[in-house]
């Protein structure tokens, strides 16, 4: 909890213990952590299984420095690959030593569904190789135009207005909390005309721009990913962007500023496990301490074929927490 929710590295926790007149060594803290993660490994495997049963996933990746015995005096840059199932409210962090296609390929080897990502080429290659439906993140396209405001204010601000219209429609949808079927109909009725006009404008502008300018990069990025950007119109469960998964990565970024690096590749994966559980708690409005305390009491004797009951989104509404 202190490390992965409150972002206190172990050395800072030792200082807190010392102020309270308790002498707790590094080895003791590490031992507690290793024992805790060992207890939760089977539940983590269930989380992976549950997540992969969702036919719509968002994915992103975030770097983490890792101590590696083969790299004396420097840190290895590994990656936490983050998967979010928006419909069921599940989050999975999985560590890999690389940022190559091999990492998501290994997890998604049997996956058949829709993947939403930023414009990183690995995801497009993965979707092509596995015949997955790919969606892109509208927020990333918008950021390119935001960066281009100083380069070509007139064109960039026009594009920003189109994004504002699209996000205004999404705000209306959230206010009414309606069904996926109604959302799809609403988007097709009101967003499609915006996209038609925007696309024609982008094509017309492209030939007039200096190739290396910020506005040209924004237009080129958006046109290159166009079919993936408008794909969210096809299903009311789809989201317009990846902002939710980016929000789940923020605790990792905060923690990284404090503890700077993971002590080993194995430690980075154990951290991924804990971030997975606590992010899933947060997205389901589950108090993480209460959940973790209850799971530690129950998991050893809980039926192996019913471990999914202990996942945060099920635990919240399950009578098991009240027993």
Coordinates of C-alpha atoms in Angstrom, one line a residue:
X1 CA 0.0 0.0 0.0
X2 CA 2.6 2.6 1.1
X3 CA 4.8 2.0 -2.0
X4 CA 2.2 1.5 -4.7
X5 CA -0.7 3.7 -3.6
X6 CA 1.1 6.4 -1.5
X7 CA 4.4 6.2 -3.6
X8 CA 6.7 5.8 -0.6
X9 CA 9.9 3.8 -1.5
X10 CA 11.1 1.3 1.1
X11 CA 13.8 3.6 2.4
X12 CA 11.2 6.2 3.3
X13 CA 9.1 3.6 5.0
X14 CA 12.1 2.6 7.1
X15 CA 12.5 6.2 8.2
X16 CA 8.8 6.3 9.2
X17 CA 9.2 3.1 11.2
X18 CA 12.4 4.6 12.8
X19 CA 10.5 7.7 14.0
X20 CA 8.0 5.4 15.6
X21 CA 10.8 3.5 17.4
X22 CA 10.7 0.4 15.2
X23 CA 13.9 -0.8 13.6
X24 CA 12.9 -2.5 10.3
X25 CA 15.7 -3.6 7.9
X26 CA 15.7 -3.6 4.1
X27 CA 15.7 -7.4 4.2
X28 CA 12.6 -7.4 6.4
X29 CA 10.6 -5.1 4.1
X30 CA 11.7 -7.0 1.0
X31 CA 10.7 -10.3 2.7
X32 CA 7.2 -8.9 3.6
X33 CA 6.8 -7.7 0.0
X34 CA 7.9 -11.0 -1.5
X35 CA 5.6 -13.0 0.7
X36 CA 2.7 -10.7 -0.2
X37 CA 3.2 -11.0 -3.9
X38 CA 3.7 -14.7 -3.7
X39 CA 0.2 -15.0 -2.1
X40 CA -1.3 -12.9 -4.9
X41 CA 0.3 -14.6 -7.9
X42 CA -2.6 -17.0 -8.5
X43 CA -5.1 -14.0 -8.3
X44 CA -3.0 -12.1 -10.8
X45 CA -3.2 -15.1 -13.2
X46 CA -7.0 -14.9 -12.8
X47 CA -6.9 -11.2 -13.6
X48 CA -5.0 -11.9 -16.8
X49 CA -7.6 -14.5 -17.8
X50 CA -10.5 -12.3 -17.0
X51 CA -9.1 -9.4 -18.9
X52 CA -8.4 -11.4 -22.0
X53 CA -12.1 -12.5 -22.1
X54 CA -13.0 -8.9 -23.0
X55 CA -13.4 -8.1 -26.7
X56 CA -12.3 -4.5 -26.3
X57 CA -8.9 -3.6 -24.7
X58 CA -6.9 -0.4 -24.5
X59 CA -3.1 -0.6 -24.3
X60 CA -0.2 1.7 -23.6
X61 CA 3.3 1.3 -22.3
X62 CA 5.5 3.2 -19.9
X63 CA 9.3 3.0 -19.3
X64 CA 10.9 2.0 -16.0
X65 CA 14.6 1.9 -15.0
X66 CA 15.7 -1.5 -13.9
X67 CA 19.0 -2.7 -12.2
X68 CA 20.5 -5.4 -14.4
X69 CA 23.6 -7.4 -13.4
X70 CA 24.7 -7.3 -17.1
X71 CA 24.7 -3.5 -17.1
X72 CA 27.3 -2.3 -14.5
X73 CA 26.9 1.3 -13.7
X74 CA 23.8 2.0 -15.7
X75 CA 20.1 1.1 -15.7
X76 CA 18.3 -1.0 -18.2
X77 CA 15.1 0.6 -19.6
X78 CA 12.3 -1.9 -19.3
X79 CA 8.6 -1.3 -19.9
X80 CA 5.3 -1.8 -18.0
X81 CA 2.8 -2.7 -20.7
X82 CA -0.7 -1.6 -19.5
X83 CA -4.0 -3.1 -20.6
X84 CA -7.4 -1.7 -19.7
X85 CA -10.8 -3.4 -20.3
X86 CA -13.2 -0.4 -20.1
X87 CA -16.4 -2.3 -20.1
X88 CA -15.6 -4.6 -17.2
X89 CA -13.3 -2.2 -15.4
X90 CA -10.0 -4.2 -15.3
X91 CA -6.5 -3.0 -15.5
X92 CA -3.4 -5.2 -16.0
X93 CA 0.2 -4.1 -15.8
X94 CA 2.8 -6.5 -17.2
X95 CA 6.5 -6.0 -17.2
X96 CA 8.8 -6.8 -20.2
X97 CA 12.4 -6.0 -20.7
X98 CA 11.7 -4.6 -24.2
X99 CA 9.4 -2.3 -26.1
X100 CA 9.2 -4.6 -29.0
X101 CA 6.2 -6.4 -30.5
X102 CA 7.2 -9.6 -28.6
X103 CA 5.7 -8.2 -25.3
X104 CA 2.1 -7.7 -26.4
X105 CA 2.3 -10.6 -28.8
X106 CA 3.0 -13.0 -26.0
X107 CA 0.1 -11.8 -23.9
X108 CA -2.4 -11.5 -26.8
X109 CA -1.4 -14.7 -28.6
X110 CA -4.9 -16.1 -28.5
X111 CA -6.8 -12.8 -28.3
X112 CA -9.5 -12.0 -30.9
X113 CA -11.0 -8.6 -30.4
X114 CA -10.5 -4.8 -30.6
X115 CA -7.3 -3.0 -29.4
X116 CA -7.1 0.7 -28.9
X117 CA -3.7 2.5 -28.7
X118 CA -1.7 5.5 -29.6
X119 CA 0.1 5.7 -33.0
X120 CA 3.1 3.5 -31.9
X121 CA 3.8 1.3 -35.0
X122 CA 4.1 -1.9 -32.9
X123 CA 0.3 -1.9 -32.3
X124 CA -0.5 -1.5 -36.0
X125 CA 1.9 -4.4 -36.8
X126 CA 0.4 -6.5 -34.1
X127 CA -3.2 -5.8 -35.3
X128 CA -2.2 -6.7 -38.8
X129 CA -0.4 -9.9 -37.9
X130 CA -3.2 -11.1 -35.6
X131 CA -6.1 -9.7 -37.6
X132 CA -7.3 -7.6 -34.7
X133 CA -9.5 -4.6 -35.1
X134 CA -7.4 -1.5 -34.2
X135 CA -8.7 1.8 -32.8
X136 CA -6.5 4.9 -32.4
X137 CA -6.6 7.6 -29.6
X138 CA -8.2 10.9 -30.6
X139 CA -6.4 12.7 -27.8
X140 CA -3.1 11.9 -29.4
X141 CA -4.2 13.4 -32.7
X142 CA -5.5 16.5 -30.9
X143 CA -2.1 17.0 -29.2
X144 CA -0.3 17.2 -32.5
X145 CA -2.5 20.1 -33.5
X146 CA -2.1 21.7 -30.1
X147 CA 1.6 21.7 -30.5
X148 CA 1.2 23.2 -34.0
X149 CA -0.7 26.3 -32.7
X150 CA 2.6 28.3 -32.6
X151 CA 3.5 27.1 -36.1
X152 CA 0.2 27.7 -37.9
X153 CA -2.4 29.1 -35.6
X154 CA -5.2 29.4 -38.3
X155 CA -5.0 25.8 -39.4
X156 CA -4.3 24.3 -36.0
X157 CA -7.1 26.2 -34.3
X158 CA -9.6 25.1 -37.0
X159 CA -8.6 21.5 -36.3
X160 CA -8.9 22.1 -32.5
X161 CA -12.4 23.3 -33.1
X162 CA -13.3 20.0 -34.8
X163 CA -11.9 18.1 -31.9
X164 CA -13.9 20.3 -29.5
X165 CA -17.1 19.5 -31.3
X166 CA -16.4 15.7 -31.1
X167 CA -15.6 15.9 -27.4
X168 CA -18.7 18.0 -26.8
X169 CA -20.7 15.1 -28.2
X170 CA -18.9 12.7 -25.8
X171 CA -19.7 15.0 -22.9
X172 CA -23.4 14.9 -23.8
X173 CA -23.3 11.1 -23.9
X174 CA -21.7 10.9 -20.5
X175 CA -24.4 13.2 -19.0
X176 CA -27.2 10.9 -20.2
X177 CA -25.5 7.6 -19.2
X178 CA -27.3 5.8 -22.0
X179 CA -27.0 2.4 -23.7
X180 CA -24.3 1.4 -26.2
X181 CA -26.9 1.1 -29.0
X182 CA -28.1 4.7 -28.4
X183 CA -24.5 5.9 -28.2
X184 CA -23.7 4.4 -31.6
X185 CA -26.8 5.9 -33.2
X186 CA -26.0 9.3 -31.6
X187 CA -22.4 9.3 -32.8
X188 CA -23.2 8.3 -36.3
X189 CA -25.9 11.0 -36.6
X190 CA -23.9 13.9 -35.1
X191 CA -20.1 12.9 -35.3
X192 CA -20.1 11.6 -38.9
X193 CA -20.8 15.0 -40.5
X194 CA -18.0 16.5 -38.5
X195 CA -15.6 13.8 -39.6
X196 CA -16.6 14.2 -43.3
X197 CA -15.9 17.9 -43.2
X198 CA -12.7 17.5 -41.2
X199 CA -11.3 14.8 -43.6
X200 CA -11.9 16.9 -46.7
X201 CA -10.2 19.8 -45.0
X202 CA -7.2 17.7 -44.0
X203 CA -6.7 16.3 -47.5
X204 CA -7.0 19.8 -49.0
X205 CA -4.4 21.2 -46.6
X206 CA -1.8 18.5 -46.8
X207 CA -0.4 19.5 -50.2
X208 CA 0.0 23.1 -49.1
X209 CA 2.2 22.5 -46.1
X210 CA 6.0 22.4 -45.6
X211 CA 6.6 18.7 -45.0
X212 CA 8.7 19.1 -41.8
X213 CA 6.5 21.7 -40.2
X214 CA 4.5 21.0 -37.0
X215 CA 1.2 21.5 -38.8
X216 CA 2.2 19.1 -41.6
X217 CA 3.1 16.5 -39.0
X218 CA -0.3 16.9 -37.3
X219 CA -2.2 16.6 -40.6
X220 CA 0.0 13.6 -41.7
X221 CA -0.5 11.8 -38.4
X222 CA -4.2 12.3 -38.4
X223 CA -4.6 11.1 -42.0
X224 CA -2.3 8.2 -41.5
X225 CA -4.5 6.9 -38.7
X226 CA -7.8 8.1 -40.0
X227 CA -9.6 4.8 -40.3
X228 CA -8.5 3.9 -36.8
X229 CA -9.5 7.3 -35.3
X230 CA -13.1 7.0 -36.6
X231 CA -13.4 3.3 -35.7
X232 CA -15.0 4.2 -32.3
X233 CA -18.2 5.1 -34.2
X234 CA -18.8 1.4 -34.8
X235 CA -19.7 0.4 -31.3
X236 CA -21.2 2.3 -28.4
X237 CA -18.8 0.6 -26.0
X238 CA -15.8 2.0 -27.6
X239 CA -14.2 5.2 -26.2
X240 CA -13.0 8.2 -28.2
X241 CA -9.5 8.1 -26.7
X242 CA -7.1 6.3 -24.4
X243 CA -7.3 8.9 -21.6
X244 CA -8.6 6.4 -19.1
X245 CA -5.6 4.1 -19.5
X246 CA -3.2 7.1 -19.3
X247 CA -4.8 8.0 -16.0
X248 CA -4.0 4.5 -14.7
X249 CA -0.4 5.0 -15.6
X250 CA 0.0 8.2 -13.5
X251 CA 0.5 6.4 -10.2
X252 CA 3.4 4.5 -11.9
X253 CA 4.9 7.8 -13.0
X254 CA 4.5 9.3 -9.5
X255 CA 6.1 6.2 -7.8
X256 CA 8.9 6.2 -10.3
X257 CA 9.9 9.7 -9.3
X258 CA 10.3 8.6 -5.8
X259 CA 11.9 5.1 -6.0
X260 CA 13.6 5.9 -9.3
X261 CA 14.1 2.3 -10.5
X262 CA 13.3 -1.4 -9.8
X263 CA 16.0 -3.5 -8.2
X264 CA 15.6 -6.3 -10.8
X265 CA 13.5 -7.5 -13.7
X266 CA 11.7 -9.8 -11.3
X267 CA 11.0 -6.9 -8.9
X268 CA 9.6 -4.8 -11.8
X269 CA 7.1 -7.6 -12.6
X270 CA 6.1 -7.8 -8.9
X271 CA 5.5 -4.1 -9.0
X272 CA 3.4 -4.6 -12.1
X273 CA 1.2 -7.1 -10.2
X274 CA 0.5 -4.7 -7.4
X275 CA -0.2 -1.8 -9.8
X276 CA -2.7 -4.0 -11.6
X277 CA -4.7 -4.7 -8.4
X278 CA -4.6 -1.2 -7.1
X279 CA -5.5 0.4 -10.5
X280 CA -8.4 -2.0 -10.7
X281 CA -9.5 -1.0 -7.2
X282 CA -9.4 2.7 -8.2
X283 CA -11.3 2.3 -11.4
X284 CA -14.0 0.4 -9.5
X285 CA -14.1 2.8 -6.5
X286 CA -12.8 0.1 -4.1
X287 CA -10.9 1.1 -1.0
X288 CA -7.5 -0.6 -1.6
X289 CA -6.6 -1.3 2.0
X290 CA -9.9 -2.9 2.8
X291 CA -9.7 -5.0 -0.3
X292 CA -6.1 -6.1 0.3
X293 CA -6.6 -6.9 4.0
X294 CA -9.6 -9.0 3.2
X295 CA -8.0 -10.9 0.3
X296 CA -4.9 -11.7 2.5
X297 CA -7.2 -13.2 5.1
X298 CA -9.2 -15.3 2.5
X299 CA -7.0 -16.2 -0.4
X300 CA -5.2 -19.2 1.1
X301 CA -8.4 -21.1 1.8
X302 CA -10.5 -19.7 -1.0
X303 CA -11.6 -22.2 -3.7
X304 CA -9.2 -22.1 -6.6
X305 CA -11.9 -22.2 -9.2
X306 CA -13.6 -19.2 -7.6
X307 CA -10.7 -16.9 -7.2
X308 CA -12.3 -14.4 -9.6
X309 CA -14.6 -13.5 -6.6
X310 CA -11.6 -11.8 -5.0
X311 CA -10.9 -9.5 -7.9
X312 CA -11.8 -5.9 -6.9
X313 CA -14.7 -5.4 -9.3
X314 CA -16.3 -8.6 -8.0
X315 CA -15.3 -8.2 -4.4
X316 CA -17.1 -4.8 -4.2
X317 CA -20.5 -6.2 -4.8
X318 CA -20.0 -9.7 -3.5
X319 CA -21.4 -10.8 -0.2
X320 CA -18.0 -12.4 0.5
X321 CA -16.7 -9.1 1.9
X322 CA -19.5 -9.0 4.4
X323 CA -19.1 -12.6 5.7

